[in-house]
GROMACS .gro file of C-alpha atoms in nm:
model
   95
    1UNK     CA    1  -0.871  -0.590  -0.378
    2UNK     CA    2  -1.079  -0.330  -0.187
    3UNK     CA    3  -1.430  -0.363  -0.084
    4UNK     CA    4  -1.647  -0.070  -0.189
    5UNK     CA    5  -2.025  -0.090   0.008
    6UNK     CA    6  -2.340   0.014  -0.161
    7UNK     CA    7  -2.616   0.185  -0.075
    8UNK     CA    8  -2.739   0.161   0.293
    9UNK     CA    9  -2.429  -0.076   0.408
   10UNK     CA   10  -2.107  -0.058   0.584
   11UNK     CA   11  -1.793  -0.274   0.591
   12UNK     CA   12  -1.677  -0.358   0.966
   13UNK     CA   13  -1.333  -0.467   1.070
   14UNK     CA   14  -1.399  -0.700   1.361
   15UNK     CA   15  -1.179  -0.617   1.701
   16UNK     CA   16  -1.081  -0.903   1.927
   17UNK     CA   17  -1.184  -0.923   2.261
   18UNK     CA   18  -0.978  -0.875   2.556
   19UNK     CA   19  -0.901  -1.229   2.688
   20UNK     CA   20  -0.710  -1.043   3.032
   21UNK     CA   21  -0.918  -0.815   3.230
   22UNK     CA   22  -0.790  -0.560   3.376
   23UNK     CA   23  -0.678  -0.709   3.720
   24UNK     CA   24  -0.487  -0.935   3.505
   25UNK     CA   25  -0.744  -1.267   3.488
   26UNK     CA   26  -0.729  -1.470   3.189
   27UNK     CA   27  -1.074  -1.518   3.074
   28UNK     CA   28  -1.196  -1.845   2.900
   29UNK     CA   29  -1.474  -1.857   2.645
   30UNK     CA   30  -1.676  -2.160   2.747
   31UNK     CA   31  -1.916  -2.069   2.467
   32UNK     CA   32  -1.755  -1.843   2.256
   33UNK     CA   33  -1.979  -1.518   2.185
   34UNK     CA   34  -2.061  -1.410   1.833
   35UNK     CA   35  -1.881  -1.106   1.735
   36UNK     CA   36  -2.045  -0.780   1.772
   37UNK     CA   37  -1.839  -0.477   1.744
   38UNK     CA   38  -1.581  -0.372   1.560
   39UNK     CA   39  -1.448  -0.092   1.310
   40UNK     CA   40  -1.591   0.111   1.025
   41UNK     CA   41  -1.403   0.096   0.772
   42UNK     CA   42  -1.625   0.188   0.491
   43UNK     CA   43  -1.954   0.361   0.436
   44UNK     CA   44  -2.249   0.365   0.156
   45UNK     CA   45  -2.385   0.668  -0.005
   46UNK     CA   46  -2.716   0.588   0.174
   47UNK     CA   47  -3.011   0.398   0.103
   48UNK     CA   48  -3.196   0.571  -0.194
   49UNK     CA   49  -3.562   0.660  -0.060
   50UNK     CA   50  -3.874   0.678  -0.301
   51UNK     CA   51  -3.829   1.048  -0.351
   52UNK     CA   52  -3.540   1.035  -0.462
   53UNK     CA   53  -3.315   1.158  -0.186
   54UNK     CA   54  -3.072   0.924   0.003
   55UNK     CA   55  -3.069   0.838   0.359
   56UNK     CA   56  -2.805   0.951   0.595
   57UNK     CA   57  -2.585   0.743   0.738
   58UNK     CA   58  -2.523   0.821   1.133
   59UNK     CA   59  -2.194   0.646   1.165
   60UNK     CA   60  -1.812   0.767   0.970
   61UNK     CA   61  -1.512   0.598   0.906
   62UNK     CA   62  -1.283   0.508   1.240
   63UNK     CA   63  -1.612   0.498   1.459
   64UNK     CA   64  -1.621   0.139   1.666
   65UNK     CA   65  -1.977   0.012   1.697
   66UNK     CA   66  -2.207  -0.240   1.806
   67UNK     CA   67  -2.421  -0.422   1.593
   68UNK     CA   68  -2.673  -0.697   1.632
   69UNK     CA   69  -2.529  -0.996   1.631
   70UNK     CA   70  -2.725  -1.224   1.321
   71UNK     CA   71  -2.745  -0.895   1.133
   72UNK     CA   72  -2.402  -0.963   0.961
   73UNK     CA   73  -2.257  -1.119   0.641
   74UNK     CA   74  -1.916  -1.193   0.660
   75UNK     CA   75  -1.677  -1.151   0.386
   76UNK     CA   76  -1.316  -1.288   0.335
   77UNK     CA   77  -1.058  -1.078   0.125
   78UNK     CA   78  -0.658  -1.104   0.084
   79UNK     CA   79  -0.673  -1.329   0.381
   80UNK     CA   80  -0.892  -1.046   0.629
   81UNK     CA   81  -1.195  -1.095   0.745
   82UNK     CA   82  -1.485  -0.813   0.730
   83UNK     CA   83  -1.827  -0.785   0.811
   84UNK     CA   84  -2.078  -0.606   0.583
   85UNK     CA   85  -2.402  -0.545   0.744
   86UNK     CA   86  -2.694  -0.276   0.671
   87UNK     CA   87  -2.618   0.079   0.845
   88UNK     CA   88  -2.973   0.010   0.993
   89UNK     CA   89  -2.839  -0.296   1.215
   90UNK     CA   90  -2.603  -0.071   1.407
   91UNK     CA   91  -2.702  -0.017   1.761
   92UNK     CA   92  -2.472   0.198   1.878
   93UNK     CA   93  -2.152   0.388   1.853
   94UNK     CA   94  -1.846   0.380   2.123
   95UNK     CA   95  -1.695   0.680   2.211
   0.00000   0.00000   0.00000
């Protein structure tokens, strides 16, 4: 089954955090963050506006970004889990 987004939304593939840094310390998550980056892996046509024309999306497939955290709905299929969120609730893109 593939997931196909509509409109203004995008379909994130979640990335684990690093649990070592990068001296080698194990980290523990006392209270475990909610997730809030990870990879496009899907993009909507754009949100259709009033006249007509549809609103760009500023992020492609393959970029990693960071969302707010509450914006997301997340979405279980063949076992994966994927985020789908509105293009609007990404905050920024790591290059």
């Amino acid at each position: 089954m593939q997931l196909r987004p509509i409109g203004g939304h995008i379909i994130v593939e979640p990335q684990e955090k690093e649990a070592k840094t990068a001296s080698g310390i194990y980290l523990v998550d006392a209270g475990e963050q909610k997730q809030s980056e990870g990879k496009v892996i899907a993009v909507g046509l754009g949100k259709q506006m009033e006249s007509g024309m549809r609103q760009v999306i500023e992020v492609n497939v393959g970029d990693t970004v960071v969302f707010k955290q509450y914006a997301k709905d997340e979405v279980t299929v063949d076992g994966k889990t994927f985020f789908v969120l509105s293009a609007d609730d990404v905050m920024a893109v790591i290059e």
